[in-house]
PDB file of C-alpha atoms in Angstrom:
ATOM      1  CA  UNK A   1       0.000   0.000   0.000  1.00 66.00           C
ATOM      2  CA  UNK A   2       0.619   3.466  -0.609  1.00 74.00           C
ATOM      3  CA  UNK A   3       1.919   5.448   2.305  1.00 94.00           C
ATOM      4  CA  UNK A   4       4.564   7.444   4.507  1.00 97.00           C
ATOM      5  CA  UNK A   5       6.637   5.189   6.987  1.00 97.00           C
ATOM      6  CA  UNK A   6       8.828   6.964  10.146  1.00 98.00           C
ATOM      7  CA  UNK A   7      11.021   4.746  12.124  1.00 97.00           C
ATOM      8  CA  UNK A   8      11.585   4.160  14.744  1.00 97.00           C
ATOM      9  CA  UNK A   9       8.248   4.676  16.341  1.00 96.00           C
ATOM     10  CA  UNK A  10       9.745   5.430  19.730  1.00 96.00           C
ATOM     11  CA  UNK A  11      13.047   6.048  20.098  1.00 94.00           C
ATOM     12  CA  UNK A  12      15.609   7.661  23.720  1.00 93.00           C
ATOM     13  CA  UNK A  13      18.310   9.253  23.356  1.00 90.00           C
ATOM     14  CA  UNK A  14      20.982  10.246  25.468  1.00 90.00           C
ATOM     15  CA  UNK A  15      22.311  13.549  26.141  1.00 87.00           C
ATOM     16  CA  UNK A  16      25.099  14.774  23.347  1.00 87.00           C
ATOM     17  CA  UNK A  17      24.076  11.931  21.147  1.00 91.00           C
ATOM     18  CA  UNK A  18      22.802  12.761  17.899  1.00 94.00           C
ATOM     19  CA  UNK A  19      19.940  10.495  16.039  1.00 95.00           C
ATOM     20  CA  UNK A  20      18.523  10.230  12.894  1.00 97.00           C
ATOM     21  CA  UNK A  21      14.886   9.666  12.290  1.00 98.00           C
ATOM     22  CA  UNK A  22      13.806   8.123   8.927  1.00 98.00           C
ATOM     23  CA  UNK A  23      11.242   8.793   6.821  1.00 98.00           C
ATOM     24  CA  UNK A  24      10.492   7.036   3.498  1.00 98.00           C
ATOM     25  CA  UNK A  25       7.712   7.406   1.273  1.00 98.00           C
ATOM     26  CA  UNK A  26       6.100   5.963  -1.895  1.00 97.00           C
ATOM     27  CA  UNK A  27       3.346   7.785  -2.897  1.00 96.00           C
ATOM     28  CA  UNK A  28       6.027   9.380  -5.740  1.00 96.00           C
ATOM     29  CA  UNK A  29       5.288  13.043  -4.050  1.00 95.00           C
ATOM     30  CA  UNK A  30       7.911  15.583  -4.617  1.00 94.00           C
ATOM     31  CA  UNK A  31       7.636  17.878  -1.637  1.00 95.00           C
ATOM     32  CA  UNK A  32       8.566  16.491   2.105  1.00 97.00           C
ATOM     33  CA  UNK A  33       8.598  17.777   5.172  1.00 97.00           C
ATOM     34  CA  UNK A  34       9.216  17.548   8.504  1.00 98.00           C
ATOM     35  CA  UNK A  35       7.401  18.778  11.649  1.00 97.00           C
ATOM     36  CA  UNK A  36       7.712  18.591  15.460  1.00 97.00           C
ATOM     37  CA  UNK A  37       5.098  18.755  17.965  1.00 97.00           C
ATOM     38  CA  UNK A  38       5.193  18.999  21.677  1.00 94.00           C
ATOM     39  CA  UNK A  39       2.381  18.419  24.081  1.00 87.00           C
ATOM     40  CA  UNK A  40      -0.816  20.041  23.556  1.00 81.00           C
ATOM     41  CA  UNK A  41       1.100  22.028  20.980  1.00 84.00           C
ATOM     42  CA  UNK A  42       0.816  22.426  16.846  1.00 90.00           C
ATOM     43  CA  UNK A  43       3.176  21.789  14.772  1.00 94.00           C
ATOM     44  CA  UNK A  44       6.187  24.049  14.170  1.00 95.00           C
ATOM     45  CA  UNK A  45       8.082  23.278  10.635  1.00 95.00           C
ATOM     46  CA  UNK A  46      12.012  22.152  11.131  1.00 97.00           C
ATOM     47  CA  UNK A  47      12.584  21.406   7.263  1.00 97.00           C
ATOM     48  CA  UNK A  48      11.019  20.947   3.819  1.00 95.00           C
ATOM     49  CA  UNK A  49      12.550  19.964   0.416  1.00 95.00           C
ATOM     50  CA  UNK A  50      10.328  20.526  -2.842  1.00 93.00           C
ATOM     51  CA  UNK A  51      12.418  18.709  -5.019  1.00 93.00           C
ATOM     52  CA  UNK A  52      15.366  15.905  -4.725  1.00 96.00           C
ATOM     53  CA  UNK A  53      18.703  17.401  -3.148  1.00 96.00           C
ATOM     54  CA  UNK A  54      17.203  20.715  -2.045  1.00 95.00           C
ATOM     55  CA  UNK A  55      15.479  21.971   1.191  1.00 96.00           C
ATOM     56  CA  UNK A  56      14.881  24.902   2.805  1.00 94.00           C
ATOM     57  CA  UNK A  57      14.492  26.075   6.417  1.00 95.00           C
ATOM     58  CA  UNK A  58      11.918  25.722   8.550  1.00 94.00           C
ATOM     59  CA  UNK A  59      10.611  28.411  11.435  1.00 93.00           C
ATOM     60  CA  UNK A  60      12.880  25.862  14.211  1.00 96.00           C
ATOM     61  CA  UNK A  61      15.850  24.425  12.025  1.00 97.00           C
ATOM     62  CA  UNK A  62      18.498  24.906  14.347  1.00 96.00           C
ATOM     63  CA  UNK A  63      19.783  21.806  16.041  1.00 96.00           C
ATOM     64  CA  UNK A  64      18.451  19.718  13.158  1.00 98.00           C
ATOM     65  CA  UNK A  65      19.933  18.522   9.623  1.00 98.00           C
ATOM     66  CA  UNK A  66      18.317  16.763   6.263  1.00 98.00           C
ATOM     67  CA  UNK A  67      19.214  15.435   3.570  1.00 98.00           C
ATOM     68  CA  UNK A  68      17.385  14.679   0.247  1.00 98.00           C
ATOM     69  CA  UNK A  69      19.427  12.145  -1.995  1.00 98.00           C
ATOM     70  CA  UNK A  70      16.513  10.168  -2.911  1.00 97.00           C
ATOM     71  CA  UNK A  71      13.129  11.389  -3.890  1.00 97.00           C
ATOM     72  CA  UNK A  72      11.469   8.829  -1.672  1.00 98.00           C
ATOM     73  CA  UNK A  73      13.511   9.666   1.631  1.00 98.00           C
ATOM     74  CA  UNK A  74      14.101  12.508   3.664  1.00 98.00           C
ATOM     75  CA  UNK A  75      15.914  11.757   6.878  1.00 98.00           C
ATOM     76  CA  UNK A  76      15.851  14.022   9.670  1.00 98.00           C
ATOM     77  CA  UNK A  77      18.987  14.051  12.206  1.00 98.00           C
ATOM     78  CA  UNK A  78      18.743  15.507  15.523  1.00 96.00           C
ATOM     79  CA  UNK A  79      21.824  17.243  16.795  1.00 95.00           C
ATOM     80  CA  UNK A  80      23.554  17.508  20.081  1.00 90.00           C
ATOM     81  CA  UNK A  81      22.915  20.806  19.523  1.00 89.00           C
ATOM     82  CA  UNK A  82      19.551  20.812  19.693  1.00 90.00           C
ATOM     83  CA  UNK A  83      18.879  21.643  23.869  1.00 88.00           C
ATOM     84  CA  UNK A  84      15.092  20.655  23.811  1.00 91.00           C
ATOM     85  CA  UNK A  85      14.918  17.656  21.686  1.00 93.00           C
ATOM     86  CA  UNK A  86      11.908  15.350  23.048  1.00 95.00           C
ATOM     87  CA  UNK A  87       8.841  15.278  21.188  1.00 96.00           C
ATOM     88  CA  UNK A  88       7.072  13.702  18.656  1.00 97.00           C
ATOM     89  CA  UNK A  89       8.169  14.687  15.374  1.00 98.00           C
ATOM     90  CA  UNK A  90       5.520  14.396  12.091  1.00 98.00           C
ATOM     91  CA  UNK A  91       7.566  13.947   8.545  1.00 98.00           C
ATOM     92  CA  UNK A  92       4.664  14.416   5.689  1.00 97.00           C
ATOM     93  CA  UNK A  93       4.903  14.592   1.632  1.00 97.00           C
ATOM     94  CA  UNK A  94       2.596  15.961  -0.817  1.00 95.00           C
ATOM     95  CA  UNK A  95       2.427  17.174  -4.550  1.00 91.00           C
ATOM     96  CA  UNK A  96       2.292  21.352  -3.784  1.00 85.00           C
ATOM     97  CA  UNK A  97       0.220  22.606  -3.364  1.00 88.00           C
ATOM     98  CA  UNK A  98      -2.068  19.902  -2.280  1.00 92.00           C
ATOM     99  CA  UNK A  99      -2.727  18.052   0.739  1.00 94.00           C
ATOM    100  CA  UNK A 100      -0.108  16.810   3.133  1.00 96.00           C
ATOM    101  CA  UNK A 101       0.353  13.045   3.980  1.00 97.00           C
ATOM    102  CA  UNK A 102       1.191  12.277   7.361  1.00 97.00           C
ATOM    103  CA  UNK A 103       3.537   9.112   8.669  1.00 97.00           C
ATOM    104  CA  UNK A 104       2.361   7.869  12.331  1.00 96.00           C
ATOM    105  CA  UNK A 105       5.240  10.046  13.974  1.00 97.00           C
ATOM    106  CA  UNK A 106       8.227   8.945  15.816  1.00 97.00           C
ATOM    107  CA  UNK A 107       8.567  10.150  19.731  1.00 97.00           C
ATOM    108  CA  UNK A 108      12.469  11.070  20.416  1.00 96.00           C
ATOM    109  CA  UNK A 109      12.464  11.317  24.351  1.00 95.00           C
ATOM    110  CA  UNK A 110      16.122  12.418  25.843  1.00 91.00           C
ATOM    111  CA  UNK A 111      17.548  10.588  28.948  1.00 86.00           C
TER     112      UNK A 111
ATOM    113  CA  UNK B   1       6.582  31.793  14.146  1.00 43.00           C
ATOM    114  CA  UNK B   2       3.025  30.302  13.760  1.00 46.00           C
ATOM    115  CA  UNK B   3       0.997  31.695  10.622  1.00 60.00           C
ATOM    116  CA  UNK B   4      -2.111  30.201  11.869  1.00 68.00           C
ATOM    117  CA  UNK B   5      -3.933  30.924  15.556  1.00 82.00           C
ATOM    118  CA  UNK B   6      -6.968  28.898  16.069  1.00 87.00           C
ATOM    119  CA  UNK B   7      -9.447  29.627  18.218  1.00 90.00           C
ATOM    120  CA  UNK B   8     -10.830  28.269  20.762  1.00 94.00           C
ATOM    121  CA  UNK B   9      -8.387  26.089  22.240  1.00 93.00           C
ATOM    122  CA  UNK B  10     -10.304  23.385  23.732  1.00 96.00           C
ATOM    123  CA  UNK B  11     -14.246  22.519  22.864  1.00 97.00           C
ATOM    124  CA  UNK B  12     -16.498  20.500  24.489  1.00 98.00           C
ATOM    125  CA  UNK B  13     -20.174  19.676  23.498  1.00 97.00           C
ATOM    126  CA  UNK B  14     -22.893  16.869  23.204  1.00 98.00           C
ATOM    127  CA  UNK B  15     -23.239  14.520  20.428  1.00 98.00           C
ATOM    128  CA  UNK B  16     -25.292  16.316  17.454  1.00 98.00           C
ATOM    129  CA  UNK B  17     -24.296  19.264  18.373  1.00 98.00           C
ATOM    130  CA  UNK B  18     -22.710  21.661  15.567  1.00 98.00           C
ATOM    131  CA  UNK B  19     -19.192  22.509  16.429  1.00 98.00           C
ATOM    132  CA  UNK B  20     -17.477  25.619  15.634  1.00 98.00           C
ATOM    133  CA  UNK B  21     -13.245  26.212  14.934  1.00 97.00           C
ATOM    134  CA  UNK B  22     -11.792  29.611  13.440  1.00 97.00           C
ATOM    135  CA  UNK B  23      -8.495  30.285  11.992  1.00 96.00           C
ATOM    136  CA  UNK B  24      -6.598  33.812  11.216  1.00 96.00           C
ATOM    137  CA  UNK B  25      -3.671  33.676   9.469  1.00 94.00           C
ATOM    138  CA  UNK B  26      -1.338  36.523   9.216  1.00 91.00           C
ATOM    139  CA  UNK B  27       0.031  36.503   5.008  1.00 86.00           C
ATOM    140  CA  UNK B  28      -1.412  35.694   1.787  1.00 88.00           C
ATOM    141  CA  UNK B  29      -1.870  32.042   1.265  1.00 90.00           C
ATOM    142  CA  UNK B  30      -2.270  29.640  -2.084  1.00 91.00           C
ATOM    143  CA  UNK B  31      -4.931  27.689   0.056  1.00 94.00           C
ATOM    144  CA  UNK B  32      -5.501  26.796   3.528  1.00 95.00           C
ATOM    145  CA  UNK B  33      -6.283  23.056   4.828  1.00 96.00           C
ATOM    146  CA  UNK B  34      -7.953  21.695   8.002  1.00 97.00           C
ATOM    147  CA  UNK B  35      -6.413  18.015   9.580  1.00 98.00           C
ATOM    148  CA  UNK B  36      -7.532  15.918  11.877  1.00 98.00           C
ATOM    149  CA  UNK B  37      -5.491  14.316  14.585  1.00 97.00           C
ATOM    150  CA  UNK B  38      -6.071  11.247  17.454  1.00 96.00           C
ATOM    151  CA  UNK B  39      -3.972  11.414  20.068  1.00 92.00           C
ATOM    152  CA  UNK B  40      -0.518  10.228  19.248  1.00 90.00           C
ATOM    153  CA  UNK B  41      -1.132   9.520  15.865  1.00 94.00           C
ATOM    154  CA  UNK B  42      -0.273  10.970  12.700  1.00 95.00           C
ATOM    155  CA  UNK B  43      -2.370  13.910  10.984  1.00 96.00           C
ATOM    156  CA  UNK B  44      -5.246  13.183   8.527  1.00 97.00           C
ATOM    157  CA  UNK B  45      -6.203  16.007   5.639  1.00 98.00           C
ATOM    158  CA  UNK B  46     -10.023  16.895   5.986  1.00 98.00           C
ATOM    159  CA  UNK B  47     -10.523  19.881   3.654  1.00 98.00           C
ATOM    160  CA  UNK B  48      -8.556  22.164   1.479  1.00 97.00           C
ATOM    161  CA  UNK B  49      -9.864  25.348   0.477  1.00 97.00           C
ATOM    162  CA  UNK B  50      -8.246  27.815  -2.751  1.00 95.00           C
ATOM    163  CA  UNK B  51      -7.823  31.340  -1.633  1.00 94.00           C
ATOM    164  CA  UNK B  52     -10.421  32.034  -4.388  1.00 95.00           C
ATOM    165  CA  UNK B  53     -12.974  29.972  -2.947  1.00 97.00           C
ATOM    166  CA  UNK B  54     -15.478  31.342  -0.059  1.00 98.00           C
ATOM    167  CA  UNK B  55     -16.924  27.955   1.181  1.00 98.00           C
ATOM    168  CA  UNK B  56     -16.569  24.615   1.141  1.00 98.00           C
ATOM    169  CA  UNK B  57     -18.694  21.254   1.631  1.00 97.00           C
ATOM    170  CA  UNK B  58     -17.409  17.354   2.171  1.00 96.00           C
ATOM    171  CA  UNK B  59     -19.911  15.739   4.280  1.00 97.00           C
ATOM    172  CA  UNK B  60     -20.415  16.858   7.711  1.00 98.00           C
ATOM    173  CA  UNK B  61     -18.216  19.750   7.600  1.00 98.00           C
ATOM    174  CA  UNK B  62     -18.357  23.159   6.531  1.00 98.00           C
ATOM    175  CA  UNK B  63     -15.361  25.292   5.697  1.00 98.00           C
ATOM    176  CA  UNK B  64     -15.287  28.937   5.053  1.00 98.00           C
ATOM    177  CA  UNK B  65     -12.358  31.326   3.968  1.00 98.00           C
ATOM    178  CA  UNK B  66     -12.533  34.737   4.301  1.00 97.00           C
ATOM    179  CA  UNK B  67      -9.197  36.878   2.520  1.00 95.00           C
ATOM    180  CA  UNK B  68     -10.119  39.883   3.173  1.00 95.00           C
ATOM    181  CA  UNK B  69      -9.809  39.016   7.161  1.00 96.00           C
ATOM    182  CA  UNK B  70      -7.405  36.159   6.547  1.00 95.00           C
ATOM    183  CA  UNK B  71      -9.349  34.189   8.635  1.00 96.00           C
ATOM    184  CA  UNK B  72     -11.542  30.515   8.002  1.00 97.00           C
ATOM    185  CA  UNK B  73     -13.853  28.614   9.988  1.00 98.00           C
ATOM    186  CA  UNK B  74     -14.616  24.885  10.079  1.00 98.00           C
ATOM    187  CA  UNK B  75     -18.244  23.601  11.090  1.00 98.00           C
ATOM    188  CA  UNK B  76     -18.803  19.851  11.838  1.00 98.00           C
ATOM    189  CA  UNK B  77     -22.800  19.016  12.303  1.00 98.00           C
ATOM    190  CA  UNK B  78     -24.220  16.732  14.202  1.00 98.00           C
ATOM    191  CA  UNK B  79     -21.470  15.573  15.577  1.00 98.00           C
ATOM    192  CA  UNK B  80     -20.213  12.461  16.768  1.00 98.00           C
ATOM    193  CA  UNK B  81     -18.477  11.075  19.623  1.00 97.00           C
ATOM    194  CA  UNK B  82     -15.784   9.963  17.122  1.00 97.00           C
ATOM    195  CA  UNK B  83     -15.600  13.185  16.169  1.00 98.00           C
ATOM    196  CA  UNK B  84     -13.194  13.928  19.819  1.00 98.00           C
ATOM    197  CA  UNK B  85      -9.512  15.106  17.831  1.00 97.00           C
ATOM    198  CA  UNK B  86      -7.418  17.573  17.824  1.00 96.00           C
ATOM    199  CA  UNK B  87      -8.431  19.997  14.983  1.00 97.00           C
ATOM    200  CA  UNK B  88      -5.840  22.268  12.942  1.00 96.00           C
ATOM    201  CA  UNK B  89      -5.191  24.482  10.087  1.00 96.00           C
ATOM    202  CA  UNK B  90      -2.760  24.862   7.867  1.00 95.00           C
ATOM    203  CA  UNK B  91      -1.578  27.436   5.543  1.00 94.00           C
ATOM    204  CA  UNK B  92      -0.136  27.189   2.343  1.00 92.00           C
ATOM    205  CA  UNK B  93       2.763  29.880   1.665  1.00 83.00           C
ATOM    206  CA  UNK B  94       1.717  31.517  -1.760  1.00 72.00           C
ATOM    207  CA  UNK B  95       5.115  32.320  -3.259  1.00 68.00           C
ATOM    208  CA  UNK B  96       8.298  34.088  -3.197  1.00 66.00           C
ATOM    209  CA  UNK B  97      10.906  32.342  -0.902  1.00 67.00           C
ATOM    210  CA  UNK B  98       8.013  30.580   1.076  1.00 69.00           C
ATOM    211  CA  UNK B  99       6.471  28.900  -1.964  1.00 72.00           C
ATOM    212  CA  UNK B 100       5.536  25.327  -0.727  1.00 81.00           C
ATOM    213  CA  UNK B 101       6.093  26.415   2.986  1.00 86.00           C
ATOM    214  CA  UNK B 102       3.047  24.976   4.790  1.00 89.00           C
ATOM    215  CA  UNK B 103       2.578  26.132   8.372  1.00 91.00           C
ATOM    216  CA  UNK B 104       0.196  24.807  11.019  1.00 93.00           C
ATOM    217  CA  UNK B 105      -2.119  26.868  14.035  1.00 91.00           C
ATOM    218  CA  UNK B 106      -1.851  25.811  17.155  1.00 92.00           C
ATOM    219  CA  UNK B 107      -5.079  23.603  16.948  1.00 94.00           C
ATOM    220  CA  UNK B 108      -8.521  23.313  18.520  1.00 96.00           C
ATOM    221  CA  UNK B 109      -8.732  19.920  20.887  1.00 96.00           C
ATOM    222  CA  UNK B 110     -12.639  19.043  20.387  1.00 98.00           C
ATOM    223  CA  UNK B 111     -14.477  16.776  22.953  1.00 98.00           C
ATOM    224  CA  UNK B 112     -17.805  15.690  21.909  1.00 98.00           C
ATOM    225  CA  UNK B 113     -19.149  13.912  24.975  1.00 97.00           C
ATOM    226  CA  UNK B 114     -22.023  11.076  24.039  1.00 94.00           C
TER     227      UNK B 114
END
């Protein structure tokens, strides 16, 4: 079936570790992106990339890093230098400027 | 910084009861889009409205979009006790350096109580 899949679904981290979050897709959508959300909060936008090996900036990109060599993946690392990193992070693709797709989420809690 | 603000931010009513959400948004938008989400699950698209539409239909709900005070509302009738989410907009950058940006509210947590 058609759809968005993040791994891990849960995943801890310790402190000054970084992790990377995957997120693979084969719906053959061009635009990705990725979102966090903390609790009882919306979602704030870290990254997107419109088109294979380009992205842009998101309103919270510090302390995070993509990459886009494929156009069905678009991992999502989570720096060391990102202070606050637990929450539940939303990666989502789409053909712009249509309707986002959503993968179940992966919750990153720090140790 | 969050384009959307949703109001209110919690809702609670009886089943078949009409509920009520609003969005403003602060610059101009290709469309804006209202998602659905169950706690600790992934979002799920309900409705997207073109900035050169006024109003909307797909089943139970109701969407309006008002430009002019960059601001939308959702209605859901008769609702449901499966209807309980968290409810949020999302607006769709119309161009320039934001083109494809798509930025969320801060959402409207609905309890419809049976």
């Amino acid at each position: 079936d058609g759809g968005i899949t993040q791994s891990p679904k849960y995943l801890f981290r310790k402190e000054g570790q970084n992790v990377t979050l995957s997120c693979e897709q084969n719906l053959n959508h061009d635009a990705m992106y990725w979102y966090r959300q903390d609790p009882g909060q919306g979602l704030r936008l870290i990254y997107y990339s419109q088109i294979v090996n380009d992205f842009q900036k998101g309103d919270i990109a510090e302390g995070y890093s993509v990459s886009r060599e494929k156009k069905e993946s678009f991992p999502l690392t989570v720096t060391s230098a990102q202070k606050n990193p637990t929450a539940f992070y939303l990666c989502a693709s789409r053909i712009a400027p249509g309707e986002l797709f959503f993968g179940e989420g992966s919750r990153l809690t720090v140790l | 910084s969050q384009q959307g603000e949703e109001d209110p931010q919690a809702l609670s009513i009886q089943e078949g009861e009409n509920a009520t959400m609003n969005c403003s948004y602060k610059t101009s938008i290709n469309n804006l889009q209202w998602y659905r989400q169950n706690s600790g699950r992934g979002l799920v698209h309900l409705i997207l409205i073109r900035s050169n539409e006024r109003e909307k239909h797909s089943g139970r709900l109701r969407v309006t979009l008002d430009t002019s005070k960059k601001s939308s509302s959702l209605l859901i009738t008769a609702s449901r006790a499966a209807d309980t989410a968290s409810y949020f907009c999302a607006t769709d950058a119309s161009g320039g350096t934001s083109y494809g940006k798509l930025t969320f509210g801060q959402g409207t947590i609905l309890t419809v109580h049976p």
